[in-house]
Amino acid sequence: MIKVTNLKKTFKNENGEFHAVDDVSFKVEKGEIFGIIGLSGAGKSTLVRLLNRLEEPTSGKVIIDGEDITLLDNKKLLEARKEISMIFQNFNLFNQKTVYENIAYPLKLNNTPKEKIDSRVNELLDFIGLKEKAKSYPSQLSGGQKQRVAIARALATNPKVILSDESTSALDPQNTQQILQILKKSVQKYKTTIIMITHQMEVAKDICDRIAVMQDGKIIEENDVEELFRNPQTEVTKNFIRKIVEEDEDEIIADDFEGYVVRLTYSKKSYNKPIVSKASRECNVDFNIISGNINKLQSTGVGYTVVELLGEKDNIEKAIEIFKENGIKVEEVK
Ligand code: ADP
C-alpha cells in the first residue's frame, strides 16, 4: 500500500553535501503499524516529512495506493495530503480554537456539510473519550488529552495514512500507554495505516507490527517485532533492546523505595558536571542512588542513574528543573 523506493534527501552545508536520508526503501501494508526507530539525528523526521513532501525528496519514489507522491503537481499534492494526516510531539493544536473546532477544522477545509461535521466530530470525541471537553481550549487540557484531540483531528477526514512523529515523546508513561491504545484502536476501527517515528523502543515494541531501525540516514535493520527482539542484527538495535530490559529492572528495584524515583539520563554535555550535587545543595533534596550505568556512559557519551529523591515536594520540583536546564533527561520510574 505504501512503497518507498531509494528515497534520498541531501542537504548542502558548508562541508559539501549531507545525506540526511540515504537510499531508503520499505513497504507498509494497509492496516499495519510500521515503526521507524533511531537515535536523535538518524534522519527519522526528515524521512517522515519526505513522505508527504513537507520536505522535497532529492530522489526516489513514495507510492501510496499506486500513486507516486513525488510526481504530483502542487494542486494534486494538496489533494493527496488530505489522505495523509500527521501527529507531532508538540501536538500542534490551534490554541484559539476549542477541542470541537480543532477536530472540525480539516472537515471544514474539505467543505463537508455542517451536519456531517457535527456527527463526525461527536463520534471522534466519543472515540477519544473526551466528549465532556468539546468546548474546552487546548490550554485547559493535559498533554495526553491534547494528543488525543490531535489524533481525532488526524482521523477526521478518514486518511489512508497517519504519520506519527514522536507523538508520545512529551508524555509520561501512563499517557503514553493511553495514546498507544488509541492509535491501535484507530487502525482497527478506521482501517488506517500508521507510520510511527520514535526514539523509544518501549513505544515501538508495544504498538508496531514491524520495525525499521535507522542510523545515519539508512535503514540498517528491519523485521517484525518478535523477530527483531529475538535476533537483533546490529549494535544499535541491541542497545535499544538492552535499554528496555534495564528499564524493566529499574522498575522492579524501585518498588523497594518509599520516595520519588526517577531515571536521569545524561548527555555528552551533562555527564561530566556535578549537577546532581549542585541540585542537592541548592534545593535541599537528598539523593539516594539506586542504580546506574557508567560503562555505557564512557563508550557512547551517555549514561544514566536511577535515584530516589527525598525532600519537600516543591524542592524536588526545583531540583528536577535544574536537571532539565542542564540537559539531563528526567523520567519518572515510580
Ligand atoms: P531525527 O528525526 O532522527 O532526529 P532528523 O531527520 O531531524 O533526525 O535529522 C537528520 C539529520 O539531518 C541531522 O543531522 C540534521 O541536522 C540534518 N538536517 C535536518 N534538516 C536539515 C536541514 N533543513 N538542513 C540541513 N540539515 C538538516
Coordinates of C-alpha atoms in Angstrom, one line a residue, residues 4 6-10 17-26 34-48 50 197-198 211-222 234 236-237 240:
V4 CA 9.1 3.8 -0.6
N6 CA 15.5 4.6 -3.0
L7 CA 14.4 7.7 -1.2
K8 CA 17.1 10.3 -0.7
K9 CA 17.4 13.7 0.9
T10 CA 20.6 15.6 0.6
E17 CA 26.6 17.6 1.0
F18 CA 24.9 15.8 3.8
H19 CA 22.7 12.7 3.2
A20 CA 20.0 13.0 5.9
V21 CA 18.0 10.2 4.2
D22 CA 20.2 7.9 2.2
D23 CA 18.7 5.5 -0.2
V24 CA 15.8 4.3 2.0
S25 CA 13.3 1.6 0.8
F26 CA 10.5 -0.1 2.6
F34 CA 5.2 0.4 11.0
G35 CA 7.8 1.8 13.4
I36 CA 10.9 3.7 12.4
I37 CA 13.3 3.9 15.3
G38 CA 16.6 5.5 15.7
L39 CA 18.7 7.8 17.8
S40 CA 18.4 11.6 17.5
G41 CA 19.9 12.7 14.2
A42 CA 19.3 9.4 12.4
G43 CA 17.1 11.0 9.8
K44 CA 13.7 9.9 11.0
S45 CA 11.9 13.2 11.0
T46 CA 13.3 14.1 7.6
L47 CA 12.2 10.7 6.3
V48 CA 8.6 11.1 7.5
L50 CA 9.5 13.3 2.7
I197 CA 8.7 7.6 14.2
T198 CA 10.1 7.2 17.6
I211 CA 10.1 -2.0 13.0
A212 CA 12.8 -0.5 10.8
V213 CA 16.0 0.8 12.6
M214 CA 17.6 3.9 11.2
Q215 CA 21.1 5.1 11.6
D216 CA 23.0 7.8 9.6
G217 CA 20.1 8.2 7.1
K218 CA 19.9 4.5 6.3
I219 CA 17.6 1.7 7.4
I220 CA 20.1 -0.7 8.9
E221 CA 17.7 -3.4 10.0
E222 CA 14.0 -4.2 9.5
T234 CA 23.0 -4.6 14.7
V236 CA 22.1 0.0 17.5
T237 CA 19.2 -2.5 17.8
F240 CA 17.8 -0.2 22.2

